[in-house]
Each structure stands twice: as C-alpha cells, then as structure tokens.
CSV table of C-alpha atoms in Angstrom, one decimal:
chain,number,residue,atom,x,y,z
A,1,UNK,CA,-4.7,26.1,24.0
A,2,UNK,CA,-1.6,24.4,24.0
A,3,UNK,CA,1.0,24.6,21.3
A,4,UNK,CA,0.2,20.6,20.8
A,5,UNK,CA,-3.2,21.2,20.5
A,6,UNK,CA,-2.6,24.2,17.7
A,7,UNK,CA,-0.8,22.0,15.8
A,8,UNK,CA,-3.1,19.6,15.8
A,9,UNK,CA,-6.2,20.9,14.9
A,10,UNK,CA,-4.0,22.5,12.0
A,11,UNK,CA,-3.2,18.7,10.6
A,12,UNK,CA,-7.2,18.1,10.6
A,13,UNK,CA,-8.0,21.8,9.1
A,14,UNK,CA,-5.0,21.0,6.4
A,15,UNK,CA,-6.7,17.4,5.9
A,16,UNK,CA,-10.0,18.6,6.0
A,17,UNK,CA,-9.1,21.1,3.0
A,18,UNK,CA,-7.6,18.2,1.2
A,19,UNK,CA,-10.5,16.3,1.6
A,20,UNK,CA,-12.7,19.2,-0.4
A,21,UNK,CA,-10.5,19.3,-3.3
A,22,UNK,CA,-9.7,15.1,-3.7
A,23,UNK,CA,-13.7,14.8,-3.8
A,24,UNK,CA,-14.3,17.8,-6.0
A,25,UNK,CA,-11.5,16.6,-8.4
A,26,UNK,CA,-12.6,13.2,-8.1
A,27,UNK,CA,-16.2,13.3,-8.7
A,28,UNK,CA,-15.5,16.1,-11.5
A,29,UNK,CA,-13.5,13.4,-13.2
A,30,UNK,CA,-15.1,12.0,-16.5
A,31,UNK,CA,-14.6,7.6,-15.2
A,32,UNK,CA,-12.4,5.9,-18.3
A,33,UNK,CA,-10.9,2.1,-17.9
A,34,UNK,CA,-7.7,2.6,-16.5
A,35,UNK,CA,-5.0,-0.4,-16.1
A,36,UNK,CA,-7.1,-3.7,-15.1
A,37,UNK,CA,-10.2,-1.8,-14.4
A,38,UNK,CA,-12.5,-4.8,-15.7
A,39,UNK,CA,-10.8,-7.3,-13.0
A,40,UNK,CA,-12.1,-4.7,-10.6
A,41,UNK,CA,-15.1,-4.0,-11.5
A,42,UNK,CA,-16.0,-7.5,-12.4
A,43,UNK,CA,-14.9,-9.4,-9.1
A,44,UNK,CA,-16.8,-6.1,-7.2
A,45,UNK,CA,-20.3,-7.7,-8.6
A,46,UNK,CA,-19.4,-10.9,-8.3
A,47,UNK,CA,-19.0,-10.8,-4.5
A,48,UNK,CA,-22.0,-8.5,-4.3
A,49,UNK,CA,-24.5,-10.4,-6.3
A,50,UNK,CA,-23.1,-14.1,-5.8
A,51,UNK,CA,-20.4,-13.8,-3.0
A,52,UNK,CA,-17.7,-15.5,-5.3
A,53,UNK,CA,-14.5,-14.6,-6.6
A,54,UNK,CA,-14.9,-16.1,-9.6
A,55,UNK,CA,-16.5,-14.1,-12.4
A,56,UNK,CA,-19.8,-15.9,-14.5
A,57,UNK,CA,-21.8,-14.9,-17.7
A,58,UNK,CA,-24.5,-13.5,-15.0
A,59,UNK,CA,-22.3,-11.1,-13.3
A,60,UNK,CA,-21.0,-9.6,-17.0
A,61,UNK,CA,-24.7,-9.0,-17.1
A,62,UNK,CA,-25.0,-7.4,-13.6
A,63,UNK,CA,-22.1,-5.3,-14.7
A,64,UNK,CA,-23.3,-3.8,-17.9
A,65,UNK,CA,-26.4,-3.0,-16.0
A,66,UNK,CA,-24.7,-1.4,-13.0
A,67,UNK,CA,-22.3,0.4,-15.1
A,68,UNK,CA,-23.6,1.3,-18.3
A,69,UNK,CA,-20.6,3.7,-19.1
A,70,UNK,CA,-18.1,1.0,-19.8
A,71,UNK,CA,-20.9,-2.0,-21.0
A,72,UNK,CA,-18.7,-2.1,-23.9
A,73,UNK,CA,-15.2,-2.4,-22.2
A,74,UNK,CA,-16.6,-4.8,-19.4
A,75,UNK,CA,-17.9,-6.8,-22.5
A,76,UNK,CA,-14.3,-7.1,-24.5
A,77,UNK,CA,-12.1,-7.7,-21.6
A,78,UNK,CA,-14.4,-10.8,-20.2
A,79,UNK,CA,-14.3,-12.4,-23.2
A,80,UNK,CA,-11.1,-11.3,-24.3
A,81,UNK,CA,-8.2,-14.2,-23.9
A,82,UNK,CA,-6.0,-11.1,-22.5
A,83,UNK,CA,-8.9,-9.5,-20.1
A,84,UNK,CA,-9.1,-12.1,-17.2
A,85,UNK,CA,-6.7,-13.9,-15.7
A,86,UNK,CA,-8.0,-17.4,-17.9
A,87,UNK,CA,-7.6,-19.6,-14.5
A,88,UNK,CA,-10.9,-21.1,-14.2
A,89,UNK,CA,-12.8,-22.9,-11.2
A,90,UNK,CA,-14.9,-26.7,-12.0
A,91,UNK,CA,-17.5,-24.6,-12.3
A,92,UNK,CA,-16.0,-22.4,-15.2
A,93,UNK,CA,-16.3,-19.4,-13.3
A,94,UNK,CA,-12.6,-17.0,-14.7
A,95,UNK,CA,-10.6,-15.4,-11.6
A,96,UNK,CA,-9.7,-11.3,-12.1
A,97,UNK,CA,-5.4,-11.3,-12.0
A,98,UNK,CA,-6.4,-9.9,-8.0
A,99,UNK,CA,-7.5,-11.2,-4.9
A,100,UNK,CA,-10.8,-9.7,-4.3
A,101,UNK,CA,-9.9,-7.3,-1.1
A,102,UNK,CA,-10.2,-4.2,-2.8
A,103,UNK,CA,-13.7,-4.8,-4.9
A,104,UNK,CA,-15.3,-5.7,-1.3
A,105,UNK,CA,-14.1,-2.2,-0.1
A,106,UNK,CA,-15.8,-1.2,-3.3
A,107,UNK,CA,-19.6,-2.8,-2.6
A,108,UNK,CA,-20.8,-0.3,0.4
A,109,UNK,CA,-20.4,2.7,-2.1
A,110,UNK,CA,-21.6,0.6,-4.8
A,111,UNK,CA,-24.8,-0.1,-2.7
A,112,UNK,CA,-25.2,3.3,-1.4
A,113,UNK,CA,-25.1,5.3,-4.7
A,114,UNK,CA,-27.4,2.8,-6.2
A,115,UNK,CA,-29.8,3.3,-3.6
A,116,UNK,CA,-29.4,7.5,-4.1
A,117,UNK,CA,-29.8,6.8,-7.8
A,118,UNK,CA,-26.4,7.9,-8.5
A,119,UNK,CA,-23.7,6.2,-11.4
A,120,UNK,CA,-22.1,3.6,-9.4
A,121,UNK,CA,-19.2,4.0,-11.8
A,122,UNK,CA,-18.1,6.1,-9.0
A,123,UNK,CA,-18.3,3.7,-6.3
A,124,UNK,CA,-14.1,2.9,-7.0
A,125,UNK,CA,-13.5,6.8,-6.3
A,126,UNK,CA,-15.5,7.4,-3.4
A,127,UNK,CA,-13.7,4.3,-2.1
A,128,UNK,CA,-10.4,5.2,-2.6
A,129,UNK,CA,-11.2,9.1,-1.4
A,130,UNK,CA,-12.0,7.9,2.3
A,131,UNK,CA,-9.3,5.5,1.7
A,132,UNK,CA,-6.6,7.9,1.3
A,133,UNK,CA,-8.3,10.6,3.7
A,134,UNK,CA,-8.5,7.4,6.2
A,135,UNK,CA,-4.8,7.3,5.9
A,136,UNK,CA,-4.0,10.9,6.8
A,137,UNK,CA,-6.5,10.7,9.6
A,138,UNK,CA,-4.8,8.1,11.3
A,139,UNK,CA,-1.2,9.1,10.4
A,140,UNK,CA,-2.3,12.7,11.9
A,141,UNK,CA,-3.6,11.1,15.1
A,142,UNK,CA,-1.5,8.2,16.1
A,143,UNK,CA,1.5,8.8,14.5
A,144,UNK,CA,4.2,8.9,16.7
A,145,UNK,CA,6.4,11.8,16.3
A,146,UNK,CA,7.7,15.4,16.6
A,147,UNK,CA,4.8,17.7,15.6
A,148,UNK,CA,7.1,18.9,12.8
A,149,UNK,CA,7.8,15.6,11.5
A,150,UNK,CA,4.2,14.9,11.6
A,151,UNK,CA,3.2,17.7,9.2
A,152,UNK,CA,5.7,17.3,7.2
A,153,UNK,CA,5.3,13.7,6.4
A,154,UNK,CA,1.4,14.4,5.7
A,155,UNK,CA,2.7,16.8,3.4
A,156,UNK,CA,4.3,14.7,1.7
A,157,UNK,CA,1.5,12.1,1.7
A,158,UNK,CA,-1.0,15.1,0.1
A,159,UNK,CA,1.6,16.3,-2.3
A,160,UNK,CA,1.9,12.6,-3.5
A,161,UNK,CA,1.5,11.2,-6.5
A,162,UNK,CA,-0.5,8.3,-5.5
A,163,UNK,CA,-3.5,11.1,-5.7
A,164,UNK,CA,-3.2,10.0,-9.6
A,165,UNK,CA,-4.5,6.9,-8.8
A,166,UNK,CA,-7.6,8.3,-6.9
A,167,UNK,CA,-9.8,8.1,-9.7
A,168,UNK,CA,-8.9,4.9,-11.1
A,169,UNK,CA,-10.9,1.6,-10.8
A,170,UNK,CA,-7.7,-0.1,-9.0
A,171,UNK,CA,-6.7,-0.8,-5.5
A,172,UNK,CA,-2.9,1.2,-5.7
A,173,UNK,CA,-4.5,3.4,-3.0
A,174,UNK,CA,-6.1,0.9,-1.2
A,175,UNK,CA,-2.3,0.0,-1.0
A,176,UNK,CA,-1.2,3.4,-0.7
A,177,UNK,CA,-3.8,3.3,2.3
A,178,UNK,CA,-3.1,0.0,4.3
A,179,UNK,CA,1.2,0.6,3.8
A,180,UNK,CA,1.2,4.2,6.0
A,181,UNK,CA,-1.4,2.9,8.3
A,182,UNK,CA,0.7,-0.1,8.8
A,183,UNK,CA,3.8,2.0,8.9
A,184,UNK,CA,1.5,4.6,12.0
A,185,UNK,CA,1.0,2.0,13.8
A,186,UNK,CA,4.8,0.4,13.8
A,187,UNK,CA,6.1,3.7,15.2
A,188,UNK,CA,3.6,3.1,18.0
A,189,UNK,CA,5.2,-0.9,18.5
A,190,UNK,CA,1.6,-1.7,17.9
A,191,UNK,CA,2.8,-5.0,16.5
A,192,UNK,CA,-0.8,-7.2,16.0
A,193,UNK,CA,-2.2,-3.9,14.3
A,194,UNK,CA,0.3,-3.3,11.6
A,195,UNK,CA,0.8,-6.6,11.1
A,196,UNK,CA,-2.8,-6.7,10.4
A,197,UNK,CA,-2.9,-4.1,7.8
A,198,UNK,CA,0.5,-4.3,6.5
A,199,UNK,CA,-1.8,-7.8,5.7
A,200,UNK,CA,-4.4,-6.8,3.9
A,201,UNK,CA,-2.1,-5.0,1.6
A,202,UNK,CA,-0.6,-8.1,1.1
A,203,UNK,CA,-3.6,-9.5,-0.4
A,204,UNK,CA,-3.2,-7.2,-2.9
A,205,UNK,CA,0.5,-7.2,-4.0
A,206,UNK,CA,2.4,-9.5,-2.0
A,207,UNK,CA,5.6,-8.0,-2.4
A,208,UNK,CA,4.8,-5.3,0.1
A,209,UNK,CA,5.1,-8.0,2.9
A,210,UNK,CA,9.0,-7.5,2.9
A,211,UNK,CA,7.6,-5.0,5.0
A,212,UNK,CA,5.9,-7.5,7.1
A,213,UNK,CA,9.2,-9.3,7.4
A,214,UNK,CA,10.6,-6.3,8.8
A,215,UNK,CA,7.7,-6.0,11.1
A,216,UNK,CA,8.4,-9.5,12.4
A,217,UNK,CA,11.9,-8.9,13.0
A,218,UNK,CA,11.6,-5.5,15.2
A,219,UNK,CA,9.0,-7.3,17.4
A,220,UNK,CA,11.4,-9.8,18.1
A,221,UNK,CA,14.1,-7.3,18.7
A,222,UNK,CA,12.1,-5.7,21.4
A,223,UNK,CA,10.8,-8.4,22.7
A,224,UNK,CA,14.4,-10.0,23.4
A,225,UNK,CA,16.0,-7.2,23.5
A,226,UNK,CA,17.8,-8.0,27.2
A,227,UNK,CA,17.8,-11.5,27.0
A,228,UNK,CA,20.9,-13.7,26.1
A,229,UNK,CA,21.0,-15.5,23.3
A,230,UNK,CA,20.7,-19.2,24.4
A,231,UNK,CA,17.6,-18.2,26.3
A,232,UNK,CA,15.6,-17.0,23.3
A,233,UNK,CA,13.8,-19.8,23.1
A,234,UNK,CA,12.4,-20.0,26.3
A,235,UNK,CA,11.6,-16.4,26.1
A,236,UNK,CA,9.7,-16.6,23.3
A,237,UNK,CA,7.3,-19.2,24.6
A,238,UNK,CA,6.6,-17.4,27.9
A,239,UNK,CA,5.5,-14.9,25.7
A,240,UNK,CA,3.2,-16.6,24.0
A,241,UNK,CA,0.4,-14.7,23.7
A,242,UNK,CA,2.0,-11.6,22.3
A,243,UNK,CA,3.6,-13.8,19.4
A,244,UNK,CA,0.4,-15.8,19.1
A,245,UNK,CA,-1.2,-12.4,18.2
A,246,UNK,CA,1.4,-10.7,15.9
A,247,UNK,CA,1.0,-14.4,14.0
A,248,UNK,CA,-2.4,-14.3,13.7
A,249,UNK,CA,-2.4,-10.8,12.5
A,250,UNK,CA,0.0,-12.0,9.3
A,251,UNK,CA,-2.4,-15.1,8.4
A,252,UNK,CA,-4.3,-12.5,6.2
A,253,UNK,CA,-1.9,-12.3,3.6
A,254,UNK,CA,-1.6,-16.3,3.5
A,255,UNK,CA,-5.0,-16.4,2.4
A,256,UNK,CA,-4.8,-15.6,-1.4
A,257,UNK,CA,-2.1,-18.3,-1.9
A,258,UNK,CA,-4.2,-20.8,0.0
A,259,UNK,CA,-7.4,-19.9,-2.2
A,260,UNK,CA,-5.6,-20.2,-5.6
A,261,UNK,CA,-3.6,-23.1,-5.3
A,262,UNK,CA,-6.9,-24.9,-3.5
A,263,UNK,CA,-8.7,-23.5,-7.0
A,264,UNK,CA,-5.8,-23.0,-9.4
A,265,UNK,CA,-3.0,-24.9,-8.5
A,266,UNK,CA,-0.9,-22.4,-8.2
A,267,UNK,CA,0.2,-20.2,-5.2
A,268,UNK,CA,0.1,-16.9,-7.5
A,269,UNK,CA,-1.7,-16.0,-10.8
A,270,UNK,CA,0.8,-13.3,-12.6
A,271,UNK,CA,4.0,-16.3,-11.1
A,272,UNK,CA,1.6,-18.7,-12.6
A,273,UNK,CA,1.1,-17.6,-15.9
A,274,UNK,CA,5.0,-16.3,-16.1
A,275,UNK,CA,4.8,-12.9,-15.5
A,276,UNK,CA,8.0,-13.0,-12.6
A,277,UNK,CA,11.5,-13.2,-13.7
A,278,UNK,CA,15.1,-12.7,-13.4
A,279,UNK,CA,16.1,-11.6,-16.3
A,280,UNK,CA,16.3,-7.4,-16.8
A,281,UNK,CA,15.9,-7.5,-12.8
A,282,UNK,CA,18.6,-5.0,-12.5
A,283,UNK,CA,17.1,-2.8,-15.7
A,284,UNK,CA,13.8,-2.8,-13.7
A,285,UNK,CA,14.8,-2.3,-10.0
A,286,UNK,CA,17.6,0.5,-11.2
A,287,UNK,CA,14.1,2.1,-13.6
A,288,UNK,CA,11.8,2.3,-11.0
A,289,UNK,CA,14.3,3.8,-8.7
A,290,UNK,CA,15.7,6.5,-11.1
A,291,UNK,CA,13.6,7.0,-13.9
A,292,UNK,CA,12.8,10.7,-15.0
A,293,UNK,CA,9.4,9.5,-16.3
A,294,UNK,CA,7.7,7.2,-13.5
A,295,UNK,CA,10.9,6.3,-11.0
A,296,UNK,CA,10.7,7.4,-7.3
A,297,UNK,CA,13.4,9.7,-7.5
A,298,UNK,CA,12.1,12.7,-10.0
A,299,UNK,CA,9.0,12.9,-7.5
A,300,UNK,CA,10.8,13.0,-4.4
A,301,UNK,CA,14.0,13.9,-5.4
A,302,UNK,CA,15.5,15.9,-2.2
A,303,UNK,CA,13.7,13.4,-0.1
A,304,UNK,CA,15.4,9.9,-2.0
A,305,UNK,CA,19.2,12.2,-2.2
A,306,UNK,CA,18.3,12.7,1.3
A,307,UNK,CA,17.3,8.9,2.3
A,308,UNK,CA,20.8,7.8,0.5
A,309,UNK,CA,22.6,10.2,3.4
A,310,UNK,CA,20.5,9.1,5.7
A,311,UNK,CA,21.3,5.1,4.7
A,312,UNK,CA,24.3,5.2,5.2
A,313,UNK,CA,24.4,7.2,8.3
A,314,UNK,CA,21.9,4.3,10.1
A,315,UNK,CA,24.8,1.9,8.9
A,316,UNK,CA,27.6,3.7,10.5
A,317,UNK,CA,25.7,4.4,13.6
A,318,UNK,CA,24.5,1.1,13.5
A,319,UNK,CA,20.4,2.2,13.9
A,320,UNK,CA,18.8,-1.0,12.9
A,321,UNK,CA,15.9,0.2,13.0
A,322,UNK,CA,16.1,3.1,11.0
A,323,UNK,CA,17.9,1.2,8.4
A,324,UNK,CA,15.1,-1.6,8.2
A,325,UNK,CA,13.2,1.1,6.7
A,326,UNK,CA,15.3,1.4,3.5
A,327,UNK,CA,16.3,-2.1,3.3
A,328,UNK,CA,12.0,-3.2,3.5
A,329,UNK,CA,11.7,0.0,0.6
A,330,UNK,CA,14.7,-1.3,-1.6
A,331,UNK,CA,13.3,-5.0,-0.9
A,332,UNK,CA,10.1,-4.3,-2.2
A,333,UNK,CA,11.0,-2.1,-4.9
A,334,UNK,CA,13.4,-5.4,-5.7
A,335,UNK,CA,10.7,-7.4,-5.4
A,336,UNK,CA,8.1,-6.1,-7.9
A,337,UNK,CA,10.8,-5.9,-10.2
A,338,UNK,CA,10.7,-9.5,-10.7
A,339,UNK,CA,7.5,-8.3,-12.9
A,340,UNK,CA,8.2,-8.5,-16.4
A,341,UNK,CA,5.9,-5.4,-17.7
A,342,UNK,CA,6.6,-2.4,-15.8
A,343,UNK,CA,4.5,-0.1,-17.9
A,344,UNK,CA,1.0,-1.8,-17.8
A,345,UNK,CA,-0.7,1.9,-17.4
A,346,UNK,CA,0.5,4.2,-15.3
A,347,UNK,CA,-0.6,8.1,-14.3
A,348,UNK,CA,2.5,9.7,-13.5
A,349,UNK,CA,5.0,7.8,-10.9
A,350,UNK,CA,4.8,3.9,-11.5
A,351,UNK,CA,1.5,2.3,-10.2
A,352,UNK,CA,3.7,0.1,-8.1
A,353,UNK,CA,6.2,3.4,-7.0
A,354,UNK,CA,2.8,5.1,-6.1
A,355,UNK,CA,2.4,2.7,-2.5
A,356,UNK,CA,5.8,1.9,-2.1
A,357,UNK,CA,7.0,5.3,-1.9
A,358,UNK,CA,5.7,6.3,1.8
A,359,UNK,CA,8.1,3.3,3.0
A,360,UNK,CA,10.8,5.9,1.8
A,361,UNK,CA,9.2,8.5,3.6
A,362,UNK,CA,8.6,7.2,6.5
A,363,UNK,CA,12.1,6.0,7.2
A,364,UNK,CA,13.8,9.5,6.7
A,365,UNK,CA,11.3,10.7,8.8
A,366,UNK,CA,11.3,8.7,11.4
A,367,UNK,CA,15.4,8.8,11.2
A,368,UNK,CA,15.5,12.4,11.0
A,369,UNK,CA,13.1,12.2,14.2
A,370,UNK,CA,14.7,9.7,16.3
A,371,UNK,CA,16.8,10.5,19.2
A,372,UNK,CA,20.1,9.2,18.1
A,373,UNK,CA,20.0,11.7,15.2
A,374,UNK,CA,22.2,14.7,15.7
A,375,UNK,CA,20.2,17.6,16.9
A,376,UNK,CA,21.9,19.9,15.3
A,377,UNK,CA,21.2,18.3,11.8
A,378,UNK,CA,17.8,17.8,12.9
A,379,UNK,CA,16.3,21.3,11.2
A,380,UNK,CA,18.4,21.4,8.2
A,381,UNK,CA,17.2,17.4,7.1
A,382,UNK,CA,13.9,18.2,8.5
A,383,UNK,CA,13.8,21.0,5.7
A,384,UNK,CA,15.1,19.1,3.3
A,385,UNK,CA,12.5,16.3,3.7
A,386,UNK,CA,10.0,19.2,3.3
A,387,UNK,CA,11.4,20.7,0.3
C-alpha cells in the first residue's frame, strides 16, 4: 500500500473514532433549551406538518406532542413577546428570527426516530452529528492538499469548539458544516459547488457570504487571468456558461431576503427589528477576536499568532489568494459584529466564532501549503498550526 493510501485510511480511522465518541456524548446528553431553541424547534414542525415557515396555534400543539420534554418552554417562548420573531404573515402565522434551512435538515431524523419510538428531542443532535462528521468526510477526501496539511486541519476541525454546539437545538454546525465544505471544494476551483454551499450557509447567517464574495472574485481571477484588461468583457460572455453556473449556485442565499420582504417588508428580521448597528462595532469586532472568555484567539491561539505572520507575509509577497482568506475571516467576523448582543447564549467560543473560525484555519493552511511558501518554513508553521 502506498504511503497516500496509509494516510488516508488513517483520516477515516481517526474520523471514524470521532464519530463513536460525538454520538456517545451526544445522545448521553440530557436535551435543555439552548440559545433560540424554540425558533428551531418550532419552524421544524411547521414545515413537517404544514410545509410553512410561519408558525400557527396547531403547530405549538404538534410540538408539545412531539417533544414533551420542553412542552413548557415551547409554550412560554410562542407566546412570549420576546420568543418569536413578532413578524407575522395575513394569515397571523409568527416567523422564527431564522430562515427555515436548518429545521428541514432536522425533519428526516425527526421522522425516523418517531417511527423507532424514540424522543425526537434528539432529532437536532443526530442532525448536526452527521452534519459535522459530513464535513470531515468531505474535507478528508476532496480536500486539496499535502497529506500533512490535511490531518492537521482535521485536527483542528475535531479539536474544535464548534463540538459545543453539537447538542444544541441550533444550526451553528449546520454552519460550521456548509463553511469547510464550501471552503473543500474552493481549494479544488470547484466554483458552482462552493458557491452552492457557501449558499446555504447563507440562508442561515448572511454574513458568512463575505466569503461568497471572495468566492466570486477568485473565479474571476482565474478565469481572466491571461486576458488584458479591455477584453474582459468579451471574455466573460464567451464564457457564459461557467458564470451562468457559479450565479446560479449564489441565488440560494438571495432567497431569505426575497421571502421576508415579500411577507415582512423587510429584507432581514434581526436588521428589521434593530438588532444591527454601528455603534460599539469596534468593542465587538476587537471582543470576538481577542476575548479570553469566547474570542477566537484563546482557542486557537498559536494558530490566530500564526495567521497574523502569515497576513502579512501574503501582503508582501503579494499572494492574493492566500490573503483573501483572512480578509473574507476578518470581514465576516466585522460583519456579525454589527449585531448588538454578542452574548445571547454561548458554550464556550462565541456561537458566531464557532463557524467562522475554520475560515482562519483554512487560510493558514492552505498558505502554509501553497507553493510560494518557503519550504524551509514549511515544517516549522506546519507544527505550529498543529500545536
């Protein structure tokens, strides 16, 4: 067997290993509301039973009966002024604060522990298990990298706190999940495909489409890479059908603005109701960078020192590329910061640090990996990354 092979069947052994203890720990967990929980939960039967996003009296009643252990939480929050989001359809039907991507994941495990007889409480766990185990697959078999990058970075994906969020009724791994498969399939110039992902994140926190934006750009870049400037143009529309499909794989994230202003009128619930602003931006962006209680930094410390180097070196050396990675991290991290409450529940490492952080880690990676990097440094930042 090849040395490629043995490395490889080592990722899927290590994943495989993973995968027994996030289900064991999962499924051992005791289920409590955590964060928005009741949005979840909520728009979850709503699409099962009626198809619709917007929650009625008859799905609060479909929920107490599917998930008796938190009747009396589902109850208070849906009839709490503070529980729902309070934007209402013509038929009176309330919205969750969240686009319902996430609580459709959600209904196959619903349906399928129902049918074994089992609490469909854990229905949100199960999901996000094969979720997060869906990432590593991927990132372990089309990742595009040295095999020593490639373990590392799943390393640091296992050992990552967004495993916190595993057994909460919220989609921060299904946006853990969708942000490093996006992020695979970029290293690959798969363009439609992580456009397409990077997407359906989007659905659920559209700041994580500076990303997107980045996405967009690099396509471009390779696409005219050799091809003067006053003929871009022209290029572009002989390429149609390439552009035509990295558009189309974006239109995704356009969909939850359509829906609410159509329903609301307004492009975004929290911006809606006034939960974006300016003021204390820099307090918030420079917390969830830096803070020793839920920032990026404490849990990845070597890594974030190391991605600072590594900045600055894509600047000098004029990697574009490269640096895109920590501009689309610092953008979103800038970007969620607009938020006015940045400690609306959190296990560890802020909820919104918890899917944003791979962006990090992917870009030293794939920095430390690339062949402009100076092979000499190559082990040394490698080992940092690791440590």
């Amino acid at each position: 067997m090849e040395k490629k092979s043995y490395a490889n069947l080592f990722s899927y052994v290590l994943i495989g290993i993973f995968a027994i203890w996030l289900f064991v720990s999962a499924m051992g967990w005791t289920p409590v509301p955590m964060g928005e929980s009741d949005d979840y939960m909520l728009t979850t039967v709503s699409l099962q039973y009626r198809g619709d996003l917007a929650i009625q009296d008859s799905d609060l009643e479909h929920a107490v009966a599917d998930f008796p252990e938190f009747a009396d939480y589902l109850t208070t929050m849906y009839h709490s002024p503070g529980g729902l989001s309070s934007f209402t359809n013509k038929a009176g039907g309330q919205y969750s604060w969240y686009f319902g991507t996430y609580s459709a994941l959600c209904i196959p495990a619903k349906v399928a522990l129902g049918l074994l007889g089992l609490p469909q409480i854990y229905a949100f766990a199960v999901t996000n298990c094969l979720l997060y185990l869906l990432a590593l697959w991927v990132t372990a078999r089309y990742l595009r990298a040295s095999q020593g990058i490639k373990l590392i970075l799943l390393l640091l994906l296992m050992a990552n706190p967004a495993v916190f969020y595993v057994v909460w009724q919220s989609a921060e791994v299904c946006v853990f999940a969708f942000t490093v498969m996006a992020l695979v399939f970029f290293t690959r110039r798969s363009y439609p495909l992580a456009g397409l992902l990077i997407s359906l994140a989007g659905t659920l926190n559209s700041t994580v489409m500076i990303v997107g934006v980045f996405f967009i750009l690099c396509f471009f870049a390779d696409l005219l890479r050799e091809v003067p400037v006053h003929r871009w143009p022209g290029a572009a529309l002989r390429a149609w059908p390439s552009v035509l499909k990295v558009g189309v794989s974006f239109v995704p994230c356009l969909v939850p603005f359509i829906f609410y202003y159509i329903n609301c009128g307004v492009f975004n619930l929290q911006v809606g109701y006034g939960f974006s602003q300016t003021g204390g931006l820099w307090q918030r962006f420079r917390a969830y960078l830096t803070d020793w209680n839920f920032g990026v930094m404490p849990y990845f410390f070597v890594a974030f020192c190391l991605s600072a180097f590594l900045l600055v070196w894509c600047i000098i050396r004029r990697q574009y590329r490269c640096l895109g990675y920590f501009l689309s991290f610092l953008g979103v991290v800038a970007a969620y910061s607009l938020m006015v409450n940045i400690n609306c529940a959190m296990s560890g490492i802020a909820r919104y640090n918890a899917w944003a952080a791979p962006i990090l880690l992917f870009g030293a990676a794939m920095t430390v990996d690339g062949a402009a990097f100076p092979t000499k440094l190559k082990r040394w930042a490698g080992g940092l990354l690791a440590a």
